[in-house]
Amino acid sequence: MQDSPERQKTPHAVDRGREHGGNVKSLHLVLLATSLTLPATAQREPWEISREALLRDIEAGLAAGARHRNGLESPAEVTAWQRRIRDFLEERLGEFVGAHRAPPDVITVRTLPRDGYRIEHLLIEAFDRSWIPAHRYVPDAARFPAPRPAVLVACGHSEEGKSYPLYQRGAATLAQHGFVALCFDPVEQGERLQEFDESGKALRWGTRAHNVQGARALLLGTSMAAVMVADAVRCVDALVRCDDVDAERLGICGNSGGGTQTVLAFAFDERLKVAAPSCYVTSLPQVLRAIGPQDAEQLLRGQATAGIDHADLLAVRAPAPTLVCAAQRDFFPIGGTRETVDEARKVYAALSASDHLALTEVDAGHGWDAKLIEATVEWFGRHLLDEDLDVTCVANAPMTATEAQVCEQGQVELHENAHPLPARLRDYAQVLRAQLHLDAELGEEPALAEARRLFGFRQGPIATRPIQSEHREDGVQWIRFADGTTAPSTRHKGEGRPVLVLGNVDLRSTPERPTTWLSPLCTGHAQPKEKAWYGSSGPAGRDAALGILLDRCLVAIQTRQILDVAAQLRASHGEAPDLVAHGPAGIAALHAAAFARSLFGEVEIETPIDSWLDLYEPDVDETLLPYVVPGALRHYDLRHLRAALER
């Protein structure tokens, strides 16, 4: 069954957090509930204005990258440009790929004979003591003598993973035409689900699970894309060790999420010589405006700021032969696909290899249509066999669900001595936690400095930015920030020190002091009024994903908004405002108060998590995942920020 946003379930709930001592204390404010009620408006909402600002910044970065790419004329210029793109990809995708890796162990569980080929059920050792269930389709030696070309078949978002009937048919079609085909389970699909309840039922799978594991990986400074590329590299390692495989004739293909893996692995691993991604390639501006950002492995941190669009991911391997397969009625915009192929072909033309990049389309919806499978196999025939094949796709899947099962229990992570990805990420987080001395009284100042650096703040006082306020007829004030984002705010006049309020504060009666209620990006009345991103990441998911593409995380944007408003309040009232923040907005408030303590008076901050490590719990509140700070656990934890305030 294909994965889709509509199939995602409601996430588990966790405690909303607790109060903390020291300067993070209760101010015993009693505020007016009606002060936060914003009437409906026919004009664009603040969240729509903020999202448009993020999209414009993404498009500006990608446009700058396109201008550079389109200016390439000579092979030398192309080579230098490709090196820059590869450097970016190696930094973003190479975390789990060891430079001096040992060959993987490969266990053959059993072999099934089929007409014209056999199917080997394998367990391939990954980089991290885990195992990848896979099927290796091997042509008959009498008809196709070894060594043969081999093709890696990456799976899209199917619950069955490698056993999904279409992927079986594609691999079998390759085998019937002389290719060894290796189809493997991605993390959180097929026999590779990762987290289970006490009854053995998986907590989540597919895109939803990828977002959970991707957020955890981000905290460690890596990504879900790096996890998946490492799996693909490991499978290539296994293929090149096979006596019946010609290591110089390797290809990769895949549909949907498998198309993502195909593009990224092909860009990363130059042992792969030919590629055929299906139902993935389009242009980021078009897909972001059509259906929004996709799941975690499709988000490379800072990709848009670096000017890297799908055309760049294709052209980085020019002149290597690449066939882009597309469905005209796909939810990935076909116009973006055509535009991207045209753009990438300019780089191929600079290398006198225009015919090595092609586009094939079918009049169909999203999926690995039989005609796309046939075109893929014919492409590999032309470039790996030097033959023009006449291919007919295998009509039926060669295995039932039971026959396709590799693991005895149906899930590799249910076996004894299993080491699933969440445990590996959590172990890594614990190692970093120990290195940061989170349980000691030392190391707070260096950690705070590193946290500021991650947010783009230099040492010394933070330079706040001027803000513009627009008073609406309904009494609501819209605050426009220098980055183009907008936050709704309401104010109550009073006497004494000003108060800045964020989040879910207990509101009971009219405050006596001048009070400003602010809804930072994606919180309170700045929450997007639409279906949550992939169904489980909550109202902040989509904009947080856009921020990742800009290397501008949601908490950093919110923190900057809080600091700018606090500076304005201090300037207008002549004294620093007290700060009250509850709920998810408390995470950014904690950063703001720790980074610029002099901007605030007393602070009362409640956060839904005490430590970044709370997000590694199996029953994590998935609506908090958009609040991760990439790379945070390499440098600091939330406890460092509280310690700074308590001093």
Coordinates of C-alpha atoms in Angstrom, one line a residue, residues 42-343:
A42 CA -10.9 38.4 5.0
Q43 CA -7.4 39.6 4.4
R44 CA -4.4 37.4 4.4
E45 CA -3.6 35.9 7.7
P46 CA -0.2 36.6 9.4
W47 CA 0.8 32.9 8.9
E48 CA 0.1 33.3 5.1
I49 CA 2.3 36.4 5.0
S50 CA 5.1 34.7 6.9
R51 CA 5.0 31.6 4.7
E52 CA 5.1 33.8 1.6
A53 CA 8.3 35.4 3.0
L54 CA 9.9 32.0 3.5
L55 CA 8.9 30.9 0.0
R56 CA 10.3 34.1 -1.6
D57 CA 13.6 33.6 0.2
I58 CA 13.8 30.0 -1.0
E59 CA 13.0 31.0 -4.6
A60 CA 15.6 33.8 -4.4
G61 CA 18.3 31.4 -3.3
L62 CA 17.3 28.8 -6.0
A63 CA 17.2 31.5 -8.7
A64 CA 20.7 32.6 -7.8
G65 CA 21.9 29.0 -8.1
A66 CA 20.2 28.7 -11.5
R67 CA 21.9 31.8 -12.8
H68 CA 25.2 30.4 -11.8
R69 CA 24.5 27.0 -13.4
N70 CA 23.1 28.5 -16.6
G71 CA 26.3 30.6 -17.0
L72 CA 28.5 27.4 -17.3
E73 CA 30.0 27.2 -20.7
S74 CA 33.2 25.2 -20.7
P75 CA 33.9 21.7 -19.3
A76 CA 36.3 23.2 -16.8
E77 CA 33.6 25.5 -15.5
V78 CA 31.2 22.5 -15.2
T79 CA 33.8 20.5 -13.3
A80 CA 34.5 23.3 -10.8
W81 CA 30.7 23.8 -10.3
Q82 CA 30.1 20.1 -9.8
R83 CA 32.9 19.9 -7.2
R84 CA 31.1 22.7 -5.2
I85 CA 27.8 20.8 -5.3
R86 CA 29.5 17.5 -4.4
D87 CA 31.2 19.2 -1.4
F88 CA 27.7 20.3 -0.2
L89 CA 26.3 16.8 -0.7
E90 CA 29.2 15.1 1.0
E91 CA 28.8 17.3 4.0
R92 CA 25.0 16.8 4.2
L93 CA 24.9 13.1 3.2
G94 CA 28.1 11.5 4.3
E95 CA 27.6 11.3 8.1
F96 CA 27.1 7.5 8.2
V97 CA 29.4 6.5 5.3
G98 CA 32.8 5.5 6.7
A99 CA 35.8 6.5 4.7
H100 CA 37.6 3.2 5.4
R101 CA 34.6 0.9 5.7
A102 CA 34.9 -2.9 5.8
P103 CA 33.0 -4.9 3.3
P104 CA 29.5 -5.8 4.5
D105 CA 28.5 -9.3 5.7
V106 CA 25.8 -10.7 3.6
I107 CA 23.6 -13.6 4.8
T108 CA 21.6 -15.6 2.3
V109 CA 18.5 -16.7 4.0
R110 CA 17.0 -18.7 1.2
T111 CA 16.6 -18.7 -2.6
L112 CA 13.4 -19.0 -4.7
P113 CA 13.7 -20.3 -8.3
R114 CA 11.6 -18.5 -10.9
D115 CA 11.2 -18.7 -14.7
G116 CA 14.5 -17.3 -16.1
Y117 CA 15.9 -16.1 -12.8
R118 CA 16.2 -16.7 -9.1
I119 CA 15.4 -14.5 -6.1
E120 CA 17.9 -14.6 -3.2
H121 CA 16.6 -13.4 0.2
L122 CA 19.4 -11.5 1.9
L123 CA 20.3 -9.7 5.0
I124 CA 23.0 -7.0 4.3
E125 CA 25.0 -5.6 7.1
A126 CA 24.6 -1.8 7.4
F127 CA 27.2 0.6 8.7
D128 CA 25.8 0.6 12.2
R129 CA 25.4 -3.1 13.3
S130 CA 21.9 -3.2 11.8
W131 CA 20.7 -5.3 8.9
I132 CA 19.0 -4.4 5.6
P133 CA 16.5 -7.0 4.3
A134 CA 16.8 -7.3 0.5
H135 CA 15.9 -9.4 -2.5
R136 CA 18.5 -10.1 -5.2
Y137 CA 17.1 -11.1 -8.5
V138 CA 19.7 -13.1 -10.5
P139 CA 19.3 -14.0 -14.3
D140 CA 19.8 -17.5 -15.4
A141 CA 23.5 -18.1 -16.1
A142 CA 22.9 -20.1 -19.2
R143 CA 21.2 -17.2 -21.0
F144 CA 23.1 -14.3 -19.3
P145 CA 26.6 -15.4 -18.4
A146 CA 28.5 -13.6 -15.6
P147 CA 29.7 -11.0 -14.9
R148 CA 26.5 -9.1 -15.5
P149 CA 25.5 -5.4 -15.0
A150 CA 23.5 -4.8 -11.8
V151 CA 20.8 -2.3 -10.8
L152 CA 19.9 -1.1 -7.4
V153 CA 16.1 -0.7 -7.0
A154 CA 15.2 1.8 -4.3
C155 CA 11.7 1.6 -2.8
G156 CA 9.1 4.3 -2.7
H157 CA 6.8 4.9 0.3
S158 CA 5.1 1.6 0.3
E159 CA 4.3 -0.2 3.6
E160 CA 5.5 -3.5 2.0
G161 CA 8.8 -1.9 1.0
K162 CA 10.8 -4.2 -1.3
S163 CA 7.8 -6.7 -1.5
Y164 CA 5.4 -4.1 -3.0
P165 CA 4.1 -5.8 -6.1
L166 CA 5.2 -3.0 -8.5
Y167 CA 8.8 -3.1 -7.2
Q168 CA 8.8 -6.9 -7.5
R169 CA 7.7 -6.5 -11.1
G170 CA 10.3 -3.9 -11.9
A171 CA 13.1 -6.0 -10.4
A172 CA 11.9 -9.2 -12.2
T173 CA 11.7 -7.3 -15.5
L174 CA 15.3 -6.3 -15.0
A175 CA 16.4 -9.9 -14.3
Q176 CA 14.6 -11.2 -17.3
H177 CA 16.7 -8.9 -19.5
G178 CA 20.0 -9.8 -18.0
F179 CA 20.5 -7.5 -15.0
V180 CA 21.1 -8.4 -11.5
A181 CA 18.6 -6.4 -9.5
L182 CA 18.9 -5.7 -5.8
C183 CA 15.8 -4.3 -4.1
F184 CA 16.1 -3.4 -0.4
D185 CA 13.9 -2.1 2.4
P186 CA 14.3 1.5 3.5
V187 CA 14.2 2.4 7.1
E188 CA 10.6 2.3 8.5
Q189 CA 9.2 0.3 5.6
G190 CA 8.7 -3.4 4.7
E191 CA 10.6 -5.6 7.2
R192 CA 12.5 -2.7 8.6
L193 CA 10.1 -0.9 10.9
Q194 CA 11.8 0.6 13.9
E195 CA 9.6 1.2 17.0
F196 CA 7.0 -1.1 18.4
D197 CA 4.5 -1.2 21.3
E198 CA 4.4 -4.0 23.9
S199 CA 2.3 -6.2 21.6
G200 CA 4.8 -5.9 18.8
K201 CA 2.7 -3.5 16.7
A202 CA 4.7 -0.7 14.9
L203 CA 4.2 2.7 16.3
R204 CA 4.4 4.4 12.9
W205 CA 5.8 3.8 9.4
G206 CA 6.5 5.6 6.1
T207 CA 6.6 9.3 5.8
R208 CA 5.4 9.9 9.4
A209 CA 8.1 7.7 10.7
H210 CA 10.7 9.3 8.4
N211 CA 9.8 12.7 9.9
V212 CA 10.2 11.4 13.4
Q213 CA 13.6 9.8 12.8
G214 CA 14.6 12.8 10.6
A215 CA 14.0 15.3 13.4
R216 CA 16.1 13.2 15.8
A217 CA 18.8 13.0 13.2
L218 CA 18.7 16.8 12.7
L219 CA 19.4 17.3 16.4
L220 CA 22.6 15.4 15.9
G221 CA 23.6 17.5 13.0
T222 CA 22.8 14.9 10.3
S223 CA 19.6 13.9 8.4
M224 CA 17.2 11.2 7.3
A225 CA 18.7 11.7 3.8
A226 CA 22.1 10.7 5.2
V227 CA 20.6 7.6 6.7
M228 CA 19.1 6.5 3.4
V229 CA 22.1 7.3 1.3
A230 CA 24.2 5.3 3.7
D231 CA 21.9 2.3 3.1
A232 CA 22.2 2.7 -0.7
V233 CA 26.0 2.9 -0.5
R234 CA 26.1 -0.2 1.7
C235 CA 23.9 -2.1 -0.9
V236 CA 26.4 -1.0 -3.6
D237 CA 29.2 -2.3 -1.4
A238 CA 27.4 -5.7 -1.3
L239 CA 26.8 -5.7 -5.1
V240 CA 30.4 -5.1 -6.1
R241 CA 31.5 -8.0 -4.0
C242 CA 29.4 -10.5 -5.9
D243 CA 31.3 -12.6 -8.4
D244 CA 28.5 -12.5 -10.9
V245 CA 28.4 -8.6 -11.0
D246 CA 30.4 -6.3 -13.2
A247 CA 31.3 -3.6 -10.8
E248 CA 31.9 -1.1 -13.6
R249 CA 28.3 -1.5 -14.9
L250 CA 26.1 -0.4 -12.0
G251 CA 22.8 1.5 -12.2
I252 CA 20.1 2.7 -9.8
C253 CA 16.4 3.4 -10.2
G254 CA 13.3 3.9 -8.0
N255 CA 9.9 5.4 -7.9
S256 CA 8.5 8.2 -5.6
G257 CA 10.5 8.0 -2.4
G258 CA 12.7 5.6 -4.4
G259 CA 13.2 8.4 -6.9
T260 CA 14.4 10.6 -4.1
Q261 CA 16.9 7.9 -3.0
T262 CA 17.9 7.4 -6.7
V263 CA 18.8 11.0 -7.2
L264 CA 20.6 11.5 -3.9
A265 CA 22.6 8.2 -4.1
F266 CA 23.5 8.7 -7.7
A267 CA 24.8 12.2 -6.9
F268 CA 26.8 10.9 -4.0
D269 CA 28.2 7.5 -5.1
E270 CA 30.1 7.7 -8.4
R271 CA 30.3 3.9 -8.7
L272 CA 26.8 4.1 -10.0
K273 CA 27.0 4.9 -13.7
V274 CA 23.4 5.2 -14.9
A275 CA 20.2 6.4 -13.2
A276 CA 16.5 6.4 -13.8
P277 CA 14.5 8.2 -11.1
S278 CA 10.7 8.0 -11.4
C279 CA 7.9 10.3 -10.1
Y280 CA 10.1 12.5 -8.0
V281 CA 12.0 15.0 -10.1
T282 CA 10.3 18.4 -10.4
S283 CA 11.4 21.9 -9.2
L284 CA 11.4 22.9 -5.6
P285 CA 9.5 26.2 -6.2
Q286 CA 6.7 24.4 -8.0
V287 CA 6.3 21.5 -5.6
L288 CA 6.5 23.8 -2.5
R289 CA 3.7 26.0 -3.8
A290 CA 1.7 23.0 -5.1
I291 CA 1.7 20.5 -2.3
G292 CA 4.3 21.8 0.1
P293 CA 7.6 20.3 1.4
Q294 CA 7.9 16.5 1.5
D295 CA 9.1 14.2 4.2
A296 CA 12.5 14.5 6.0
E297 CA 14.8 12.7 3.5
Q298 CA 13.7 15.2 0.9
L299 CA 14.9 18.2 3.0
L300 CA 18.6 19.0 2.8
R301 CA 19.5 21.6 5.4
G302 CA 20.4 24.9 3.6
Q303 CA 19.7 23.4 0.2
A304 CA 17.8 26.5 -1.1
T305 CA 20.3 28.9 0.4
A306 CA 23.1 27.0 -1.4
G307 CA 21.0 27.4 -4.6
I308 CA 20.6 23.6 -5.2
D309 CA 17.4 22.6 -6.9
H310 CA 16.5 19.3 -8.6
A311 CA 18.2 20.4 -11.8
D312 CA 21.5 20.7 -9.9
L313 CA 21.1 17.3 -8.3
L314 CA 20.7 15.9 -11.9
A315 CA 23.5 17.9 -13.5
V316 CA 26.1 17.2 -10.8
R317 CA 26.6 13.8 -12.4
A318 CA 26.7 15.0 -16.0
P319 CA 27.6 13.4 -18.4
A320 CA 26.4 10.2 -16.7
P321 CA 23.3 8.8 -18.4
T322 CA 20.1 9.7 -16.6
L323 CA 16.5 9.0 -17.6
V324 CA 13.8 11.0 -15.8
C325 CA 10.5 9.1 -15.6
A326 CA 7.4 11.2 -15.0
A327 CA 3.6 10.8 -14.8
Q328 CA 1.7 13.6 -16.3
R329 CA -1.1 13.5 -13.6
D330 CA 1.4 13.2 -10.7
F331 CA 1.0 15.4 -7.6
F332 CA 4.7 16.3 -8.3
P333 CA 4.1 19.1 -10.9
I334 CA 4.9 17.9 -14.4
G335 CA 5.7 21.4 -15.5
G336 CA 8.5 21.5 -12.9
T337 CA 9.8 18.2 -14.2
R338 CA 10.0 19.4 -17.8
E339 CA 11.6 22.7 -16.7
T340 CA 14.1 20.9 -14.6
V341 CA 15.2 18.5 -17.3
D342 CA 15.6 21.4 -19.7
E343 CA 17.7 23.3 -17.2

